């Protein structure tokens, strides 16, 4: 495959917090690529900078963050050089996100219908939004009646499906899933992962999966990058990394039994 | 972000506070006013001991309305009394009010908050009922009513403010105690067979002391403000130089162009209240580990 | 929803009882001798007795068969209390703790004519021979007697030839129904909707309140609404420009505004803007122009605390995950702020706003007295300065009851604004 197949290419990205003695290089010269239709996993423990990297793709990192060099090429355009308006057109329509805590990530005072419709309205004109919402809910195997519900009336699994439906609203090219199953029950985790795998296959979606869980990597990812303290310490085909990890850190991560891994909040 | 691990909450808080230059300036201001109040108390006691009318109370009509100058840095008032020495006495009264009302309100609030949070059930219902009732009372009007019934003077101020301001603290302490009650160190103390009084006051209370301290810092200026207000209305301090009385006197003179008394007194009130408010905010930020990042 | 309202109404009940009880305890117990506070020194005992009777203060506090009367001050010779100095032929001995009354003496005991419609009772500890209220007392040793009699005739203590000594003598009213107490009087009065009579104005308090409410509302309603609009808008500006100099400026400004004493706003505003610059009338209540300055001062004095509160709410919301989701969807910053954040922030804002409603009624105590607005605040300050007890009590009580109602309204608004609140 050639580099033209890359839908996303991150080159030497640096994201820093603070300055002087307090300087923290949350993301330090990180490079990775995602090809069309491919699922790539970015693996590391909390604080390794994987979430910041993911958020930086559309400059969503917290306000205190400073983009310190590198490029983020999405379909050949450098995201770091785009204006706010151009970034807004890409967010939600070309690159979509789903996050760790579906309950907190959805706005508690609006219905699911309203929130999905908003995503459609922002990027598409002349669509029958009601039918579109119904179609999207069908895509993630949710009954249409749930559209009228508020987030607190639904379970975590249902909410994460809604997040996915919302993310798919404008048929994005790249879905960034930031620890999408960490906050869910084990059985529900499986359902969501299956759904993501199914969407990757059927819709031809590229997925960038952020996780600390090698179980998920093994199930879903074609390729994997391992991050530690803001740097990429290992990369390769999933099979190759799983069977023959080169970095000591990767071995430690794999040895940590995922199910017993304490649920940790992503650092900011 | 990461913080160095300190020895204690207080050590940590002090380090954070030291970094906040505004807070340190406010602390300096508070210390300054405190010394002023202590000095004022000293002067007051001296004249009481000598059994003579202190000079800041003696009318000297020949010197009335002297503008600020070498002899009287802040000028004199309508009766020729030195504004600056009266201002110092005002600081003394303000501190007295702030401290005494806290001594009334804090024990009530802490006691009820602790027993309500710790025992729950009927006790809790009773305390919640008590503070919802007091919280319903229309603030200033209620204070003024108490002062009216108790009689003019400092006692009315103390009781009026003290008996109405324990509610907020009580609510906060109750919430904190409920949180702490479930923690292991309390469970451990219970398992050791310690009595409730010991657990509440020796184990839980030190851990929620920061709530009390922040509340005190933020309540102090409010009490001072209310005292100024009440004395201004004439139902507060009667024959000592309180800031409220000074503002009331200065108000009439202001219209005749005597700006100094009004300016210096209001400035003093403002600076004291501002310093306490900002310091209280900074303390809360420094002591509340939830806000660390 | 109806069920929820009913439930909350029911929960309101204990607080209402508490409020009534606290006002009762404050005035009837802590207040001490209300007649003395209200009427001052130079009034007759009869006037005080009438003052008490009108307000039910001549009844037992909670429950009892006896109640005091001002017609006769208790005599307790052991501590020298009582009005025996005024009696002819009476001598007090501090050593023995007795008052001895000489022979052939007739003393009119009550200070004023007793109510002919009711019974009274003497309690006396005595030695010797005398006639009290028509009953003969005769005992060689110290003994105690109770003498019950009807009011409506003069009551004398008469001695014959023999000596007569007193240790104690006290007069009580006999209460037919022990439940007819100050508390029940107060409660019944409130249930009738009677707020008492102003001693100062000699008018029913309800009338005074009705007269004062309109001017108060004219002042407080604009302060209330302008205050909300200004502080919420500024807090949104802070949230939009958070961590910039503009936001920091507003933070400092709000603390500074909070720290300026209310008095200073009034004095400075009146002096500078009205007197020096002549922009506004100084004092009076004639047209809307008279209200501009007090309204402006009311808004500015409340701005600091409100802005701070609303800014904290807005910033709390800004850091929540759903905001990140909205940005990730491509929502613009103004839309995130005004649609996503504001709708969430509305919940605490409503709470803060509704709870301030009682303030509309109480009026601005100082603003009204200083600018001569004849509202409830003006009434209140004057009532406190002139010890017009009934007016103060009514204002405190209604203020508290309104707060309880506002609390209920807050919960209902909360339930309406927040889909997460379960009703029932």
Short mmCIF file of C-alpha atoms in Angstrom, two decimals, chain B residues 22 129-130 132-138 140-150 152 159 163 218 221 224-226 228-230 232-235 243-244 247-248 250-251 254-259 262 266 269-271 273-275 277-278 281 284, chain C residues 13-23 26-27 30-32 34 37 252 255-264 267-268 270-271 275 282 308 362 365-366 369-370 380-381 383-389 392 395-397 399-401 403-404 407:
data_model
loop_
_atom_site.label_atom_id
_atom_site.label_comp_id
_atom_site.label_asym_id
_atom_site.label_seq_id
_atom_site.Cartn_x
_atom_site.Cartn_y
_atom_site.Cartn_z
CA UNK B 22 -2.70 38.45 45.65
CA UNK B 129 -35.87 21.36 60.23
CA UNK B 130 -34.14 23.82 62.55
CA UNK B 132 -34.48 25.33 57.20
CA UNK B 133 -36.58 27.37 59.58
CA UNK B 134 -33.74 29.77 60.34
CA UNK B 135 -32.73 29.89 56.69
CA UNK B 136 -36.25 31.04 55.87
CA UNK B 137 -35.97 34.09 58.09
CA UNK B 138 -35.49 37.28 56.07
CA UNK B 140 -31.18 41.55 57.70
CA UNK B 141 -34.70 42.20 58.92
CA UNK B 142 -34.44 39.26 61.30
CA UNK B 143 -31.11 40.50 62.63
CA UNK B 144 -32.54 43.98 63.12
CA UNK B 145 -35.59 42.53 64.88
CA UNK B 146 -33.39 40.60 67.30
CA UNK B 147 -31.34 43.71 67.97
CA UNK B 148 -34.52 45.70 68.53
CA UNK B 149 -35.80 43.21 71.08
CA UNK B 150 -32.51 42.67 72.87
CA UNK B 152 -29.49 48.79 71.31
CA UNK B 159 -26.90 38.07 69.14
CA UNK B 163 -27.86 33.63 65.97
CA UNK B 218 -15.76 34.71 54.51
CA UNK B 221 -16.34 40.61 56.49
CA UNK B 224 -18.34 43.66 59.85
CA UNK B 225 -20.54 44.95 57.04
CA UNK B 226 -23.70 44.23 59.03
CA UNK B 228 -21.45 49.04 60.08
CA UNK B 229 -24.96 48.98 58.71
CA UNK B 230 -26.63 48.58 62.09
CA UNK B 232 -25.25 53.52 60.92
CA UNK B 233 -28.97 53.05 61.52
CA UNK B 234 -28.50 53.82 65.18
CA UNK B 235 -29.43 50.42 66.58
CA UNK B 243 -17.27 52.78 61.47
CA UNK B 244 -21.01 52.81 60.92
CA UNK B 247 -20.14 57.10 58.20
CA UNK B 248 -23.43 58.38 59.55
CA UNK B 250 -19.62 62.02 57.91
CA UNK B 251 -22.60 61.76 55.57
CA UNK B 254 -19.89 65.39 53.12
CA UNK B 255 -22.53 67.64 51.68
CA UNK B 256 -20.67 70.59 53.16
CA UNK B 257 -17.45 69.50 51.52
CA UNK B 258 -15.76 67.64 54.41
CA UNK B 259 -14.69 64.70 52.33
CA UNK B 262 -16.15 59.70 54.70
CA UNK B 266 -15.26 53.86 53.66
CA UNK B 269 -14.20 49.22 55.48
CA UNK B 270 -13.61 48.41 51.83
CA UNK B 271 -10.01 47.30 52.30
CA UNK B 273 -13.73 43.43 53.64
CA UNK B 274 -11.92 43.04 50.33
CA UNK B 275 -8.84 41.54 51.99
CA UNK B 277 -13.02 38.12 50.85
CA UNK B 278 -10.04 37.54 48.59
CA UNK B 281 -11.39 32.65 48.23
CA UNK B 284 -10.79 27.80 49.75
CA UNK C 13 -45.64 22.24 56.64
CA UNK C 14 -42.96 21.65 59.30
CA UNK C 15 -40.99 24.66 58.12
CA UNK C 16 -44.09 26.84 58.31
CA UNK C 17 -44.67 25.61 61.84
CA UNK C 18 -41.02 26.34 62.58
CA UNK C 19 -41.29 29.86 61.23
CA UNK C 20 -44.38 30.60 63.29
CA UNK C 21 -42.70 29.11 66.35
CA UNK C 22 -39.47 31.06 65.89
CA UNK C 23 -41.28 34.38 65.48
CA UNK C 26 -38.39 35.61 69.44
CA UNK C 27 -41.05 38.13 70.28
CA UNK C 30 -36.75 36.50 73.98
CA UNK C 31 -38.43 39.85 73.53
CA UNK C 32 -39.06 40.18 77.26
CA UNK C 34 -42.79 43.96 74.82
CA UNK C 37 -40.08 48.10 74.53
CA UNK C 252 -11.70 41.25 40.25
CA UNK C 255 -15.08 40.84 44.36
CA UNK C 256 -14.52 44.60 44.56
CA UNK C 257 -18.22 45.29 44.06
CA UNK C 258 -19.03 42.73 46.75
CA UNK C 259 -16.65 44.34 49.19
CA UNK C 260 -18.09 47.82 48.92
CA UNK C 261 -20.55 48.36 51.72
CA UNK C 262 -24.11 48.92 50.71
CA UNK C 263 -24.09 52.21 52.58
CA UNK C 264 -21.28 53.50 50.44
CA UNK C 267 -24.13 57.72 50.15
CA UNK C 268 -21.76 58.05 47.20
CA UNK C 270 -26.69 60.27 46.30
CA UNK C 271 -23.84 62.68 46.85
CA UNK C 275 -26.18 66.30 44.48
CA UNK C 282 -32.11 63.35 45.56
CA UNK C 308 -19.50 35.56 40.68
CA UNK C 362 -39.18 42.88 51.94
CA UNK C 365 -34.50 48.38 53.64
CA UNK C 366 -31.94 51.09 53.15
CA UNK C 369 -35.47 54.94 53.56
CA UNK C 370 -32.70 56.88 51.86
CA UNK C 380 -39.57 48.22 58.28
CA UNK C 381 -36.67 50.50 59.17
CA UNK C 383 -40.78 50.24 62.67
CA UNK C 384 -37.47 48.99 64.03
CA UNK C 385 -36.33 52.46 64.99
CA UNK C 386 -39.64 53.20 66.74
CA UNK C 387 -39.98 49.68 68.21
CA UNK C 388 -43.25 49.12 66.40
CA UNK C 389 -43.30 45.48 67.33
CA UNK C 392 -41.63 44.14 62.57
CA UNK C 395 -42.64 41.73 58.14
CA UNK C 396 -40.36 39.01 59.50
CA UNK C 397 -43.13 36.43 59.46
CA UNK C 399 -40.76 37.40 54.67
CA UNK C 400 -40.10 33.95 56.08
CA UNK C 401 -43.33 32.45 54.76
CA UNK C 403 -39.20 32.28 51.47
CA UNK C 404 -40.78 28.94 52.21
CA UNK C 407 -38.41 27.32 48.07
#
